[in-house]
Every structure is written in C-alpha cells, then in structure tokens.
Short mmCIF file of C-alpha atoms and ligand atoms in Angstrom, two decimals:
data_model
loop_
_atom_site.label_atom_id
_atom_site.label_comp_id
_atom_site.label_asym_id
_atom_site.label_seq_id
_atom_site.Cartn_x
_atom_site.Cartn_y
_atom_site.Cartn_z
CA MET A 1 0.00 0.00 0.00
CA ARG A 2 1.59 3.27 -1.10
CA SER A 3 1.10 6.35 -3.24
CA ASN A 4 4.73 6.93 -4.21
CA TYR A 5 4.11 7.76 -7.85
CA LEU A 6 6.00 10.15 -10.07
CA PHE A 7 3.51 11.85 -12.38
CA PRO A 8 0.71 14.17 -11.18
CA GLU A 9 -2.05 12.02 -12.77
CA SER A 10 -0.93 8.91 -10.89
CA ALA A 11 -0.06 10.74 -7.65
CA ARG A 12 -3.51 12.36 -7.48
CA PHE A 13 -5.31 9.08 -8.10
CA TYR A 14 -3.25 6.80 -5.82
CA GLU A 15 -3.06 9.38 -3.04
CA HIS A 16 -6.86 9.61 -3.15
CA SER A 17 -6.95 5.82 -2.89
CA LEU A 18 -4.62 5.82 0.13
CA ARG A 19 -6.81 8.42 1.84
CA LEU A 20 -9.89 6.29 1.19
CA TYR A 21 -8.05 3.28 2.65
CA GLU A 22 -7.26 5.34 5.76
CA ARG A 23 -10.97 5.41 6.61
CA LEU A 24 -12.14 2.25 4.87
CA GLY A 25 -12.16 0.04 7.98
CA ARG A 26 -14.53 2.43 9.71
CA GLU A 27 -16.69 2.89 6.65
CA LEU A 28 -17.10 -0.85 6.06
CA ASP A 29 -17.21 -1.58 9.80
CA PHE A 30 -14.68 -4.33 9.13
CA ASN A 31 -11.12 -4.63 10.41
CA ILE A 32 -9.05 -4.53 7.22
CA MET A 33 -5.87 -4.60 9.32
CA PHE A 34 -4.50 -1.48 7.66
CA SER A 35 -1.08 -0.85 9.16
CA GLN A 36 0.72 2.33 8.08
CA ARG A 37 4.10 0.97 9.04
CA GLY A 38 5.90 2.77 6.23
CA MET A 39 7.21 1.70 2.87
CA LEU A 40 10.98 1.94 2.48
CA THR A 41 12.65 1.88 -0.94
CA LEU A 42 16.38 1.14 -0.85
CA ALA A 43 19.14 2.75 -2.89
CA HIS A 44 22.19 0.62 -3.70
CA SER A 45 24.15 2.97 -5.94
CA ARG A 46 24.76 6.67 -6.49
CA HIS A 47 22.49 6.36 -9.49
CA ASP A 48 19.70 4.98 -7.26
CA LEU A 49 20.27 7.84 -4.80
CA GLU A 50 19.93 10.44 -7.53
CA SER A 51 16.80 8.98 -9.06
CA GLN A 52 15.26 8.53 -5.61
CA ARG A 53 15.94 12.16 -4.79
CA ARG A 54 14.00 13.10 -7.92
CA TRP A 55 11.24 10.61 -7.12
CA ALA A 56 10.85 11.62 -3.46
CA ASN A 57 10.82 15.31 -4.36
CA ALA A 58 8.27 14.75 -7.12
CA MET A 59 6.06 13.09 -4.49
CA ARG A 60 6.41 16.07 -2.17
CA LEU A 61 5.56 18.47 -4.98
CA ASN A 62 2.44 16.38 -5.50
CA GLY A 63 1.54 16.76 -1.82
CA VAL A 64 2.47 13.16 -0.89
CA ASP A 65 4.69 12.45 2.12
CA SER A 66 8.22 11.14 1.52
CA GLU A 67 11.52 11.32 3.39
CA LEU A 68 15.03 10.64 2.15
CA LEU A 69 17.17 8.52 4.48
CA ASP A 70 20.91 7.89 4.69
CA THR A 71 22.46 4.49 5.42
CA ASP A 72 22.53 4.99 9.20
CA GLU A 73 18.87 5.95 9.28
CA VAL A 74 17.98 2.88 7.19
CA ALA A 75 20.04 0.64 9.49
CA GLU A 76 18.30 2.06 12.54
CA LEU A 77 14.88 1.48 11.00
CA VAL A 78 15.62 -2.07 9.79
CA PRO A 79 18.28 -3.65 12.05
CA ALA A 80 18.01 -7.04 10.30
CA LEU A 81 19.10 -5.53 6.99
CA ASP A 82 22.72 -6.07 5.96
CA CYS A 83 23.92 -2.47 5.78
CA SER A 84 27.63 -3.30 5.90
CA PRO A 85 29.86 -1.82 3.19
CA SER A 86 30.87 -5.36 2.21
CA ALA A 87 27.29 -6.37 1.32
CA ARG A 88 26.82 -7.70 -2.21
CA LEU A 89 24.69 -4.62 -2.95
CA PRO A 90 25.60 -2.11 -0.23
CA VAL A 91 22.73 -0.01 1.09
CA MET A 92 23.56 3.64 0.33
CA GLY A 93 20.32 5.10 1.59
CA GLY A 94 16.69 5.12 0.60
CA PHE A 95 13.42 6.91 0.98
CA ILE A 96 10.33 6.16 2.98
CA GLN A 97 6.65 6.93 2.61
CA LYS A 98 5.55 6.65 6.23
CA ARG A 99 1.85 6.55 5.39
CA GLY A 100 2.45 3.48 3.22
CA GLY A 101 2.10 0.03 4.71
CA THR A 102 0.10 -3.16 4.53
CA VAL A 103 -3.55 -4.19 4.41
CA ARG A 104 -5.04 -7.65 4.79
CA HIS A 105 -6.26 -8.42 1.28
CA ASP A 106 -8.96 -10.98 2.20
CA ALA A 107 -10.42 -8.54 4.71
CA VAL A 108 -10.80 -5.92 1.99
CA ALA A 109 -12.69 -8.39 -0.21
CA TRP A 110 -14.87 -9.60 2.68
CA GLY A 111 -15.55 -6.09 3.96
CA TYR A 112 -16.56 -4.81 0.53
CA ALA A 113 -18.67 -7.88 -0.21
CA ARG A 114 -20.61 -7.51 3.03
CA ALA A 115 -21.12 -3.77 2.55
CA ALA A 116 -22.18 -4.17 -1.10
CA ASP A 117 -24.56 -6.96 -0.18
CA ALA A 118 -26.12 -4.76 2.51
CA LEU A 119 -26.71 -2.09 -0.14
CA GLY A 120 -28.59 -4.60 -2.27
CA VAL A 121 -25.87 -5.52 -4.77
CA ASP A 122 -26.19 -9.07 -6.14
CA ILE A 123 -22.86 -10.91 -6.02
CA ILE A 124 -23.12 -14.11 -8.07
CA GLN A 125 -20.26 -16.45 -7.26
CA ASN A 126 -18.82 -19.21 -9.45
CA CYS A 127 -20.41 -17.67 -12.50
CA GLU A 128 -18.20 -17.35 -15.56
CA VAL A 129 -18.97 -14.97 -18.41
CA THR A 130 -18.86 -17.04 -21.61
CA GLY A 131 -20.06 -14.55 -24.21
CA PHE A 132 -22.06 -11.46 -25.13
CA GLU A 133 -24.85 -10.78 -27.56
CA LEU A 134 -24.08 -7.71 -29.61
CA SER A 135 -26.71 -5.50 -31.16
CA SER A 136 -26.57 -2.09 -32.82
CA GLY A 137 -26.65 -0.19 -29.52
CA GLY A 138 -23.88 -2.27 -27.97
CA ALA A 139 -23.81 -5.38 -25.79
CA HIS A 140 -26.99 -5.87 -23.78
CA THR A 141 -26.87 -9.56 -23.01
CA VAL A 142 -24.20 -11.30 -20.96
CA LYS A 143 -24.05 -15.07 -21.34
CA THR A 144 -22.78 -16.95 -18.30
CA THR A 145 -22.39 -20.51 -17.06
CA ARG A 146 -25.44 -19.84 -14.89
CA GLY A 147 -27.71 -18.29 -17.46
CA THR A 148 -28.20 -15.07 -19.34
CA ILE A 149 -28.16 -11.62 -17.76
CA GLY A 150 -29.56 -8.51 -19.40
CA ALA A 151 -27.69 -5.25 -18.82
CA ASP A 152 -27.95 -1.62 -19.88
CA ARG A 153 -24.29 -1.02 -19.11
CA ILE A 154 -21.48 -3.50 -18.56
CA GLY A 155 -18.18 -3.06 -16.71
CA LEU A 156 -15.23 -5.35 -17.35
CA ALA A 157 -13.04 -5.75 -14.24
CA THR A 158 -11.40 -9.10 -14.76
CA ALA A 159 -7.71 -8.16 -14.43
CA GLY A 160 -5.46 -10.68 -16.25
CA HIS A 161 -8.46 -12.19 -18.06
CA THR A 162 -9.81 -8.95 -19.53
CA THR A 163 -8.54 -9.65 -23.03
CA THR A 164 -10.46 -12.95 -23.07
CA LEU A 165 -13.66 -10.93 -22.58
CA ALA A 166 -12.54 -8.29 -25.10
CA ASP A 167 -11.99 -11.13 -27.61
CA MET A 168 -15.64 -12.17 -27.08
CA LEU A 169 -16.67 -8.57 -27.74
CA GLY A 170 -14.40 -8.26 -30.77
CA PHE A 171 -11.94 -5.54 -29.73
CA ARG A 172 -8.26 -5.54 -28.87
CA LEU A 173 -6.47 -4.21 -25.78
CA PRO A 174 -2.88 -3.04 -25.21
CA MET A 175 -2.32 -5.71 -22.62
CA THR A 176 -0.40 -8.92 -21.96
CA SER A 177 -1.10 -11.35 -19.12
CA TYR A 178 1.78 -12.44 -16.91
CA ALA A 179 2.14 -14.53 -13.77
CA LEU A 180 3.20 -12.65 -10.63
CA GLN A 181 4.33 -14.75 -7.68
CA ALA A 182 4.37 -14.22 -3.93
CA PHE A 183 5.72 -16.23 -1.02
CA VAL A 184 4.87 -16.59 2.65
CA SER A 185 7.37 -17.96 5.17
CA GLU A 186 6.91 -19.81 8.43
CA PRO A 187 6.15 -17.41 11.31
CA LEU A 188 8.98 -15.57 13.04
CA LYS A 189 9.17 -13.38 16.11
CA PRO A 190 8.90 -9.68 15.21
CA VAL A 191 11.91 -8.78 13.06
CA LEU A 192 10.64 -6.28 10.48
CA ASP A 193 8.14 -3.51 11.16
CA THR A 194 8.15 -1.70 7.84
CA VAL A 195 7.81 -2.72 4.18
CA VAL A 196 11.20 -2.97 2.48
CA LEU A 197 11.54 -2.75 -1.29
CA SER A 198 14.81 -3.11 -3.15
CA PRO A 199 14.44 -2.55 -6.90
CA ALA A 200 18.06 -3.63 -7.44
CA CYS A 201 17.54 -6.94 -5.61
CA GLY A 202 14.15 -7.39 -7.28
CA VAL A 203 12.33 -8.06 -4.02
CA TYR A 204 9.96 -6.59 -1.46
CA VAL A 205 9.18 -7.96 1.98
CA SER A 206 7.09 -7.24 5.04
CA GLN A 207 6.11 -9.20 8.14
CA SER A 208 2.48 -10.11 8.74
CA ASP A 209 0.74 -9.84 12.10
CA LYS A 210 1.03 -13.62 12.37
CA GLY A 211 4.82 -13.30 12.03
CA GLU A 212 5.16 -14.66 8.52
CA LEU A 213 7.36 -12.86 6.04
CA VAL A 214 5.41 -11.91 2.94
CA VAL A 215 7.80 -11.76 -0.01
CA GLY A 216 7.31 -10.72 -3.62
CA GLY A 217 9.44 -10.05 -6.65
CA GLY A 218 9.21 -9.37 -10.35
CA LEU A 219 7.04 -11.01 -12.98
CA ASP A 220 7.74 -14.29 -14.70
CA LEU A 221 8.86 -12.51 -17.85
CA TYR A 222 6.73 -14.26 -20.49
CA ALA A 223 3.00 -14.40 -21.11
CA SER A 224 1.17 -16.85 -18.88
CA TYR A 225 -2.29 -17.82 -17.69
CA ALA A 226 -0.87 -20.63 -15.51
CA GLN A 227 -1.55 -19.66 -11.93
CA ARG A 228 1.63 -21.09 -10.47
CA GLY A 229 4.75 -19.36 -11.77
CA ASN A 230 8.09 -20.93 -12.57
CA LEU A 231 11.15 -21.78 -10.48
CA PRO A 232 13.75 -19.37 -11.93
CA THR A 233 11.68 -16.46 -10.61
CA VAL A 234 11.42 -18.14 -7.20
CA GLU A 235 15.20 -18.49 -7.11
CA GLN A 236 15.80 -14.94 -8.23
CA THR A 237 13.39 -13.42 -5.71
CA LEU A 238 14.68 -15.43 -2.78
CA ARG A 239 18.27 -14.76 -3.80
CA GLY A 240 17.41 -11.06 -3.65
CA LEU A 241 15.87 -11.53 -0.19
CA LEU A 242 19.00 -13.23 1.15
CA THR A 243 21.23 -10.55 -0.36
CA LEU A 244 19.39 -8.03 1.81
CA PHE A 245 18.81 -10.22 4.87
CA PRO A 246 21.45 -12.98 5.11
CA SER A 247 19.96 -13.98 8.49
CA PHE A 248 16.80 -15.23 6.71
CA SER A 249 18.74 -18.05 5.03
CA ARG A 250 17.34 -20.86 7.21
CA LEU A 251 13.77 -19.71 6.78
CA ARG A 252 11.29 -22.11 5.16
CA MET A 253 8.60 -20.93 2.82
CA LEU A 254 5.10 -22.14 3.66
CA ARG A 255 3.19 -20.96 0.62
CA GLN A 256 3.84 -19.82 -2.94
CA TRP A 257 1.33 -18.76 -5.55
CA ALA A 258 0.96 -16.72 -8.73
CA GLY A 259 -1.84 -14.49 -9.91
CA ILE A 260 -2.38 -13.46 -13.53
CA VAL A 261 -1.88 -9.74 -13.95
CA ASP A 262 -2.76 -7.46 -16.87
CA VAL A 263 0.36 -5.54 -17.87
CA VAL A 264 0.22 -2.38 -20.02
CA ALA A 265 3.25 -0.75 -21.65
CA ASP A 266 3.12 2.42 -19.53
CA SER A 267 2.16 0.69 -16.24
CA THR A 268 -0.92 2.89 -15.96
CA PRO A 269 -4.40 1.38 -15.70
CA VAL A 270 -7.02 1.55 -18.43
CA LEU A 271 -10.23 2.95 -16.97
CA GLY A 272 -13.02 4.36 -19.10
CA ARG A 273 -14.90 3.63 -22.29
CA SER A 274 -14.29 0.65 -24.53
CA PRO A 275 -14.87 0.64 -28.30
CA ILE A 276 -18.41 -0.61 -27.52
CA PRO A 277 -20.64 2.25 -26.33
CA ASN A 278 -22.18 0.60 -23.23
CA VAL A 279 -19.16 -1.46 -22.17
CA PHE A 280 -16.64 0.09 -19.75
CA LEU A 281 -13.09 -0.95 -18.92
CA ASN A 282 -11.38 -1.25 -15.55
CA CYS A 283 -8.15 -3.12 -16.19
CA GLY A 284 -4.43 -2.81 -16.78
CA TRP A 285 -3.68 -2.65 -13.07
CA GLY A 286 -0.78 -5.00 -13.59
CA THR A 287 1.16 -5.73 -10.44
CA GLY A 288 -0.21 -2.80 -8.45
CA GLY A 289 -4.00 -2.67 -8.42
CA PHE A 290 -4.65 -3.63 -4.81
CA LYS A 291 -3.72 -0.19 -3.51
CA ALA A 292 -6.07 1.30 -6.10
CA ILE A 293 -9.23 -0.55 -5.09
CA PRO A 294 -11.21 2.20 -3.27
CA ALA A 295 -10.38 4.93 -5.79
CA GLY A 296 -10.62 2.63 -8.81
CA GLY A 297 -14.04 1.45 -7.69
CA TRP A 298 -15.22 4.99 -7.00
CA CYS A 299 -14.10 6.36 -10.35
CA PHE A 300 -15.39 3.30 -12.22
CA ALA A 301 -18.85 3.67 -10.64
CA HIS A 302 -18.86 7.35 -11.64
CA THR A 303 -17.81 6.47 -15.20
CA ILE A 304 -20.54 3.84 -15.63
CA ALA A 305 -23.29 5.89 -13.95
CA LYS A 306 -22.58 9.16 -15.75
CA ASN A 307 -21.17 7.75 -18.97
CA GLU A 308 -18.20 10.11 -18.64
CA ALA A 309 -14.74 9.90 -17.11
CA HIS A 310 -14.16 10.87 -13.49
CA PRO A 311 -11.64 13.74 -13.29
CA LEU A 312 -9.21 11.51 -11.35
CA THR A 313 -9.12 8.91 -14.11
CA ALA A 314 -9.74 11.08 -17.17
CA ALA A 315 -6.13 10.51 -18.31
CA PHE A 316 -6.41 6.71 -18.00
CA GLY A 317 -8.59 6.15 -21.09
CA LEU A 318 -7.91 3.63 -23.83
CA ASP A 319 -7.56 6.54 -26.28
CA ARG A 320 -4.24 7.59 -24.73
CA PHE A 321 -2.30 5.09 -26.85
CA ALA A 322 -3.26 6.55 -30.22
CA ARG A 323 -2.80 10.08 -28.85
CA GLY A 324 0.65 9.24 -27.51
CA ALA A 325 -0.49 10.50 -24.09
CA LEU A 326 1.14 7.69 -22.14
CA ILE A 327 1.75 8.04 -18.42
CA ASP A 328 4.92 6.00 -18.19
CA GLU A 329 4.76 5.25 -14.51
CA ALA A 330 7.56 2.77 -13.86
CA ALA A 331 6.87 3.37 -10.17
CA ALA A 332 3.50 1.69 -10.66
CA SER A 333 5.16 -1.66 -10.85
CA GLY A 334 6.99 -1.06 -7.58
CA ILE A 335 9.97 -2.96 -8.79
CA ALA A 336 11.49 -2.82 -12.23
CA HIS A 337 10.13 -5.61 -14.38
CA MET B 1 10.80 -24.30 -15.81
CA LEU B 2 10.65 -24.07 -19.60
CA LEU B 3 12.99 -26.09 -21.77
CA LEU B 4 13.42 -24.09 -24.98
CA THR B 5 15.24 -25.33 -28.05
CA CYS B 6 17.58 -22.82 -29.65
CA PRO B 7 17.82 -23.57 -33.39
CA HIS B 8 21.62 -23.26 -33.03
CA CYS B 9 22.46 -24.68 -29.64
CA GLY B 10 19.68 -27.16 -28.91
CA PRO B 11 17.64 -27.58 -25.74
CA ARG B 12 18.52 -25.20 -22.90
CA ASP B 13 17.01 -23.86 -19.64
CA GLU B 14 14.68 -20.87 -19.84
CA THR B 15 17.18 -18.86 -17.78
CA GLU B 16 19.41 -18.61 -20.89
CA PHE B 17 16.65 -16.93 -22.90
CA SER B 18 14.68 -13.72 -22.92
CA CYS B 19 11.18 -13.45 -24.31
CA GLY B 20 10.59 -10.72 -26.89
CA GLY B 21 6.79 -10.89 -26.87
CA GLU B 22 4.32 -11.47 -29.67
CA SER B 23 5.73 -12.35 -33.07
CA HIS B 24 4.44 -11.90 -36.65
CA ILE B 25 3.43 -8.27 -36.09
CA ALA B 26 3.57 -6.36 -39.37
CA ARG B 27 4.61 -2.70 -39.34
CA PRO B 28 1.98 -0.46 -40.96
CA SER B 29 2.82 1.91 -43.78
CA LEU B 30 4.12 5.36 -42.90
CA GLU B 31 0.81 6.85 -44.04
CA ALA B 32 -1.16 4.71 -41.59
CA THR B 33 -3.49 6.40 -39.10
CA ASP B 34 -2.60 7.03 -35.45
CA ASP B 35 -4.95 4.19 -34.52
CA ALA B 36 -3.13 1.77 -36.78
CA TRP B 37 0.22 2.83 -35.31
CA ALA B 38 -1.09 2.49 -31.75
CA ASP B 39 -2.35 -0.97 -32.62
CA TYR B 40 1.07 -1.91 -34.01
CA VAL B 41 3.07 -0.50 -31.09
CA PHE B 42 0.89 -1.31 -28.07
CA PHE B 43 -2.05 -3.63 -28.77
CA ARG B 44 -1.43 -7.35 -28.49
CA THR B 45 -3.30 -10.56 -29.04
CA ASN B 46 -3.25 -12.19 -25.63
CA PRO B 47 -5.06 -15.49 -26.10
CA MET B 48 -5.63 -17.92 -23.29
CA GLY B 49 -4.18 -20.72 -25.38
CA VAL B 50 -1.50 -20.87 -28.05
CA THR B 51 0.67 -17.80 -28.59
CA PHE B 52 3.34 -17.20 -31.19
CA GLU B 53 6.23 -15.29 -29.71
CA ARG B 54 9.84 -14.27 -30.30
CA TRP B 55 12.57 -15.53 -28.01
CA ARG B 56 16.29 -14.74 -27.94
CA HIS B 57 19.07 -17.01 -26.75
CA ALA B 58 20.39 -14.04 -24.80
CA TYR B 59 22.97 -15.87 -22.67
CA GLY B 60 24.04 -18.17 -25.51
CA CYS B 61 24.48 -17.55 -29.21
CA GLY B 62 22.23 -14.47 -29.30
CA CYS B 63 19.94 -15.96 -31.94
CA TRP B 64 16.31 -14.76 -32.28
CA PHE B 65 13.71 -17.38 -33.13
CA ASN B 66 9.97 -18.05 -32.92
CA VAL B 67 8.13 -20.28 -30.47
CA ALA B 68 4.52 -21.50 -30.48
CA ARG B 69 3.63 -22.00 -26.84
CA ASP B 70 0.48 -22.79 -24.90
CA VAL B 71 0.40 -20.15 -22.17
CA VAL B 72 -2.04 -22.13 -19.99
CA ASN B 73 0.00 -25.33 -19.58
CA HIS B 74 3.34 -23.88 -20.78
CA ARG B 75 3.82 -26.60 -23.42
CA ILE B 76 6.15 -25.67 -26.28
CA LEU B 77 4.39 -26.71 -29.49
CA ALA B 78 6.83 -25.54 -32.15
CA THR B 79 10.15 -23.77 -32.57
CA TYR B 80 10.85 -22.11 -35.92
CA ALA B 81 12.97 -19.49 -37.64
CA MET B 82 12.31 -15.74 -37.36
CA THR B 83 11.31 -15.46 -41.02
CA ASP B 84 9.11 -18.60 -41.13
CA PRO B 85 5.34 -18.16 -41.23
CA LYS B 86 3.20 -19.31 -38.32
CA PRO B 87 3.38 -23.08 -38.33
CA ALA B 88 0.30 -24.94 -39.52
CA THR B 89 0.70 -28.30 -37.86
CA SER B 90 -1.83 -30.97 -37.05
CA GLU B 91 -1.66 -30.14 -33.35
CA THR B 92 -5.21 -29.27 -32.37
CA ALA B 93 -3.87 -26.68 -29.98
CA ILE B 94 -1.96 -24.96 -32.76
CA SER B 95 -4.94 -24.94 -35.10
CA ASN B 96 -7.09 -23.52 -32.32
CA GLY B 97 -4.51 -20.81 -31.83
CA LEU B 98 -4.42 -20.08 -35.54
CA GLN B 99 -8.19 -19.93 -35.65
CA GLN B 100 -8.20 -17.55 -32.74
CA SER B 101 -5.66 -15.24 -34.30
CA ALA B 102 -7.50 -15.41 -37.62
CA GLU B 103 -10.67 -14.37 -35.83
CA LEU B 104 -8.85 -11.51 -34.12
CA ALA B 105 -7.35 -10.36 -37.38
CA ARG B 106 -10.83 -10.03 -38.90
C1 FAD C 1 1.27 -12.13 -6.12
C2 FAD C 1 0.67 -10.77 -6.31
C3 FAD C 1 1.05 -9.73 -5.48
C4 FAD C 1 0.48 -8.48 -5.61
N1 FAD C 1 0.88 -7.49 -4.76
C5 FAD C 1 0.31 -6.28 -4.84
C6 FAD C 1 0.67 -5.25 -3.93
O1 FAD C 1 1.50 -5.44 -3.03
N2 FAD C 1 0.07 -4.04 -4.05
C7 FAD C 1 -0.85 -3.79 -5.01
O2 FAD C 1 -1.37 -2.68 -5.06
N3 FAD C 1 -1.22 -4.74 -5.91
C8 FAD C 1 -0.66 -5.98 -5.85
N4 FAD C 1 -1.00 -6.95 -6.75
C9 FAD C 1 -1.92 -6.62 -7.86
C10 FAD C 1 -3.35 -6.69 -7.43
O3 FAD C 1 -3.58 -7.89 -6.73
C11 FAD C 1 -4.29 -6.62 -8.66
O4 FAD C 1 -3.95 -5.51 -9.47
C12 FAD C 1 -5.72 -6.47 -8.22
O5 FAD C 1 -6.10 -7.54 -7.38
C13 FAD C 1 -6.66 -6.43 -9.42
O6 FAD C 1 -7.96 -6.26 -8.94
P1 FAD C 1 -9.17 -6.44 -9.91
O7 FAD C 1 -10.40 -6.25 -9.08
O8 FAD C 1 -8.98 -5.61 -11.13
O9 FAD C 1 -9.08 -7.95 -10.41
P2 FAD C 1 -9.07 -9.34 -9.56
O10 FAD C 1 -9.06 -9.07 -8.11
O11 FAD C 1 -8.01 -10.19 -10.16
O12 FAD C 1 -10.48 -9.91 -9.93
C14 FAD C 1 -10.80 -10.30 -11.26
C15 FAD C 1 -11.93 -11.27 -11.13
O13 FAD C 1 -12.46 -11.56 -12.41
C16 FAD C 1 -12.86 -12.90 -12.43
N5 FAD C 1 -12.99 -13.36 -13.81
C17 FAD C 1 -12.02 -13.60 -14.74
N6 FAD C 1 -12.56 -14.02 -15.89
C18 FAD C 1 -13.91 -14.05 -15.71
C19 FAD C 1 -15.01 -14.42 -16.53
N7 FAD C 1 -14.85 -14.84 -17.80
N8 FAD C 1 -16.25 -14.35 -15.99
C20 FAD C 1 -16.43 -13.92 -14.72
N9 FAD C 1 -15.44 -13.55 -13.89
C21 FAD C 1 -14.17 -13.63 -14.39
C22 FAD C 1 -11.76 -13.60 -11.64
O14 FAD C 1 -12.23 -14.84 -11.16
C23 FAD C 1 -11.51 -12.61 -10.52
O15 FAD C 1 -12.30 -12.86 -9.39
C24 FAD C 1 -0.47 -8.24 -6.63
C25 FAD C 1 -0.85 -9.29 -7.47
C26 FAD C 1 -0.32 -10.54 -7.31
C27 FAD C 1 -0.76 -11.64 -8.22
ZN1 ZN C 2 21.71 -20.53 -29.12
#
C-alpha cells in the first residue's frame, strides 16, 4: 500500500486511494488490518540515490509524504538488513513513505462484499462470463455458465483475463497477461516492522501480524495464464531476499502462488470507455492494483453511472495510446520488471 | 521451468533466454493512421491458449527465433525461424490458436 508515484495524474489518483483506505475500515465496519508501518525503498548505488531524490521530491511536490534517508537511518529502521559496506549490494540510503504500509487483502474483499450486499448488490459467485450478444446499440446480453443476464451497461473488471472478454466482444487491448508470484514464510518473532523494497535486488518484503514474512518479486517474464509461476523467478526473488537479509537463510517458505496480472506498456491502468458504447473498462492494473481498489471502484462507478470519465481517471482512457499521451509510470510496478 | 530449443544450440534452460513478446506483427505503412500505429506498437493478441512469440538465446548464441507456446499449460508446441510463417501443424492446440488469431485479425 503506497502512493509513491512520479507523475501528477498517478499521484492524485493513488493518493486519493490511500486516503480512502485510511478510513475504509470504519466505513465498512470491518477490520481490514491497515497498518501504516511505512514503505521503504532502498538505494544501492549513487544512481539509485539520484533517481530517488527526484522521485521523493516529485512526491512532495504532488503533496504526498516522503523522506530521504541515509544508510545509518535505514540501518536504525531495519536492524536485520545487511547495511555493511561489504554487502553484495551495499545499502547507500533510501526513501520512505511513512503513510504506506500493509492491508489484509482478504479482509478488503470480505468487507466490501458484506457492505455491497447490505446495499442490495447481487454478487453471483462461481459464475463465468462465456459470451455477449451484440446488437446495434452495444452489448446488452451477458451469457454466463449460470444463465443469461440482461444489462444496460457493462463493466469489465477481470484483471489478467480482460482480453479474453474483449476477444468475445471483438476488440483488442494493449495488454499482456503475466504470472506474478508471492511467497509466505513460516512465522517468526517480530523482526521487520516496515515494508522494504529493493528494486536492485528485485524483491519486497514485510512481516504479517502472524509473524510470517510476505515476499514478492518481479514477474515471470513471459506471457502466462498458468496460476503457479516458474522456479527461476522463485530463485531470483529469494536470492534477492538473502542478499538483503542474510539472516533469513534458514527460513522455510510455507506458501507460494501466482496471480495473472494485466500488464500495459506504460504501467498505468485503463479505466473508461471501450470501443463498444455501453461497455466500460477497468483493467491494466498489472502488479499494483490492490492499492487502487477504493479509488478505482469509486471512479469506475462514476464512469458507468454518468457515462463520462471521473476527473481523477480522465487521463487513463484507452484513447491515450493513439494520442501518444502515455503516463509512463515505472513506479507503478513497484519494482522494475 | 521451460525447456526451450535454440535452433543453433539445442535444448537449454529458460534462464538462458529472454522473451521478446508477440511475433508476426507487421509494421503499418508510414501513411497509416494514429490508430493503426497504436495498434502496431501497443495492442497485443493475448489469447488464453496458443501464442506465437519471439525468443532470444540471450545468454548463448544471441539468436532470435519463434516459439509457439500454450500459455495455460506452458507446453512448447513448435520452434521455428524468425522469417518462417506461423506453423500450420496438425496439433489441435496450434490450429485452435491459428483460428483464434484469424478471428482476431478479422
Ligand atoms: C502475487 C501478487 C502480489 C500483488 N501485490 C500487490 C501489492 O502489493 N500491491 C498492489 O497494489 N497490488 C498488488 N497486486 C496486484 C493486485 O492484486 C491486482 O492488481 C488487483 O487484485 C486487481 O484487482 P481487480 O479487481 O482488477 O481484479 P481481480 O481481483 O483479479 O479480480 C478479477 C476477477 O475476475 C474474475 N474473472 C475472470 N474471468 C472471468 C469471466 N470470464 N467471468 C467472470 N469472472 C471472471 C476472476 O475470477 C476474478 O475474481 C499483486 C498481485 C499478485 C498476483
Ligand atoms: Zn543458441
């Protein structure tokens, strides 16, 4: 969870999302276990330091909190980190967004589901969309494994599977599906009370309330719909983890999984109209859409209800590719892919 | 773990290769519209099935080549030269993939 983006369009949107998260638990009356324990990004070279200075200052100019740290300050914050000059990739500093942190993802889904249900929203589980019936005014019939549903307006929010629905509707998207893996270790006593990201080591890690380390890395770098991921990426991510924290070398991993994510060239979501007049798009979140949920949902509802873009997502339309108005937000992916 | 077959060097681990994404994309003419250029540069077929993609033996001989691969079960269905057309084999999976891309091209 963070809003450490570079460009004003992204900063405005993700900062709004973070603010909504700050009061989401109360609004849903559900403990989403939001912990603003800070999100620390490490610098391992003078180059990193320079680009982080630019990045952290861009955040401040956008009204988002960020603080630059030197090696001693990083070492004090994360004692388990190998900050010695002889480290394979010596830590030369970093920057922290203190309002960043972690949220329990299941709790967000459960909290939203309960609140939506209470408002009268029908949530139909285990129901796959298998096709659409197209007429002159657009798509008004959704075919599913549990029958046919009529709809005045349709929103596609199926992440890594959005192009399969677009294929059914007959249009193309600027998107490729990749597997992104994550790992959870056996529980440890408290050792890490912030989120640590090292782009150079290709890894990020935090400790859950149950004591497990939650570890992630880069994508498996070829298209995939297989929800498991491959071993070279496991090796690379865990190698990165041990480069930063040699003391974790005896740790066993309890769980590993991969989700299919929808990656766009400029790492900015696609939210707005589709080529079909009554079908709307909410996709392209890639590896970073969890932090966007409250704002993405809000702006998507606005877009569908009013048939026009919300000001916060007006720049995220599908038309930006032909106009060359890309928002090349490498920070969206958190780590360089 | 994928086992890819470099046309030069034979079967090797996926760690020796880098994937260059979708293959067989034709560059539009210079007079093409912005939409056609956007489609060429950014839009991709992304089937849940057989894809045709470019790979490079990056940590070996450096050769680029084409691979037909099922992205659901990660089976490699064909390996062929950069300038070869999409393979039309009897593999049902391949023909499904070809059908799909033909439909998309329409
Ligand atoms: C391992 C991993 C770690 C991540 N870490 C982070 C992180 O730290 N921070 C962050 O911000 N983001 C993170 N992300 C990204 C984030 O999880 C996604 O961007 C986000 O969940 C996307 O939300 P969504 O609602 O768009 O889609 P999803 O939550 O993926 O939901 C899409 C839904 O569509 C359904 N669906 C698909 N096809 C059909 C069909 N034909 N018919 C009906 N339903 C269908 C699926 O079953 C699914 O329920 C991570 C992703 C992964 C995989
Ligand atoms: Zn070779």
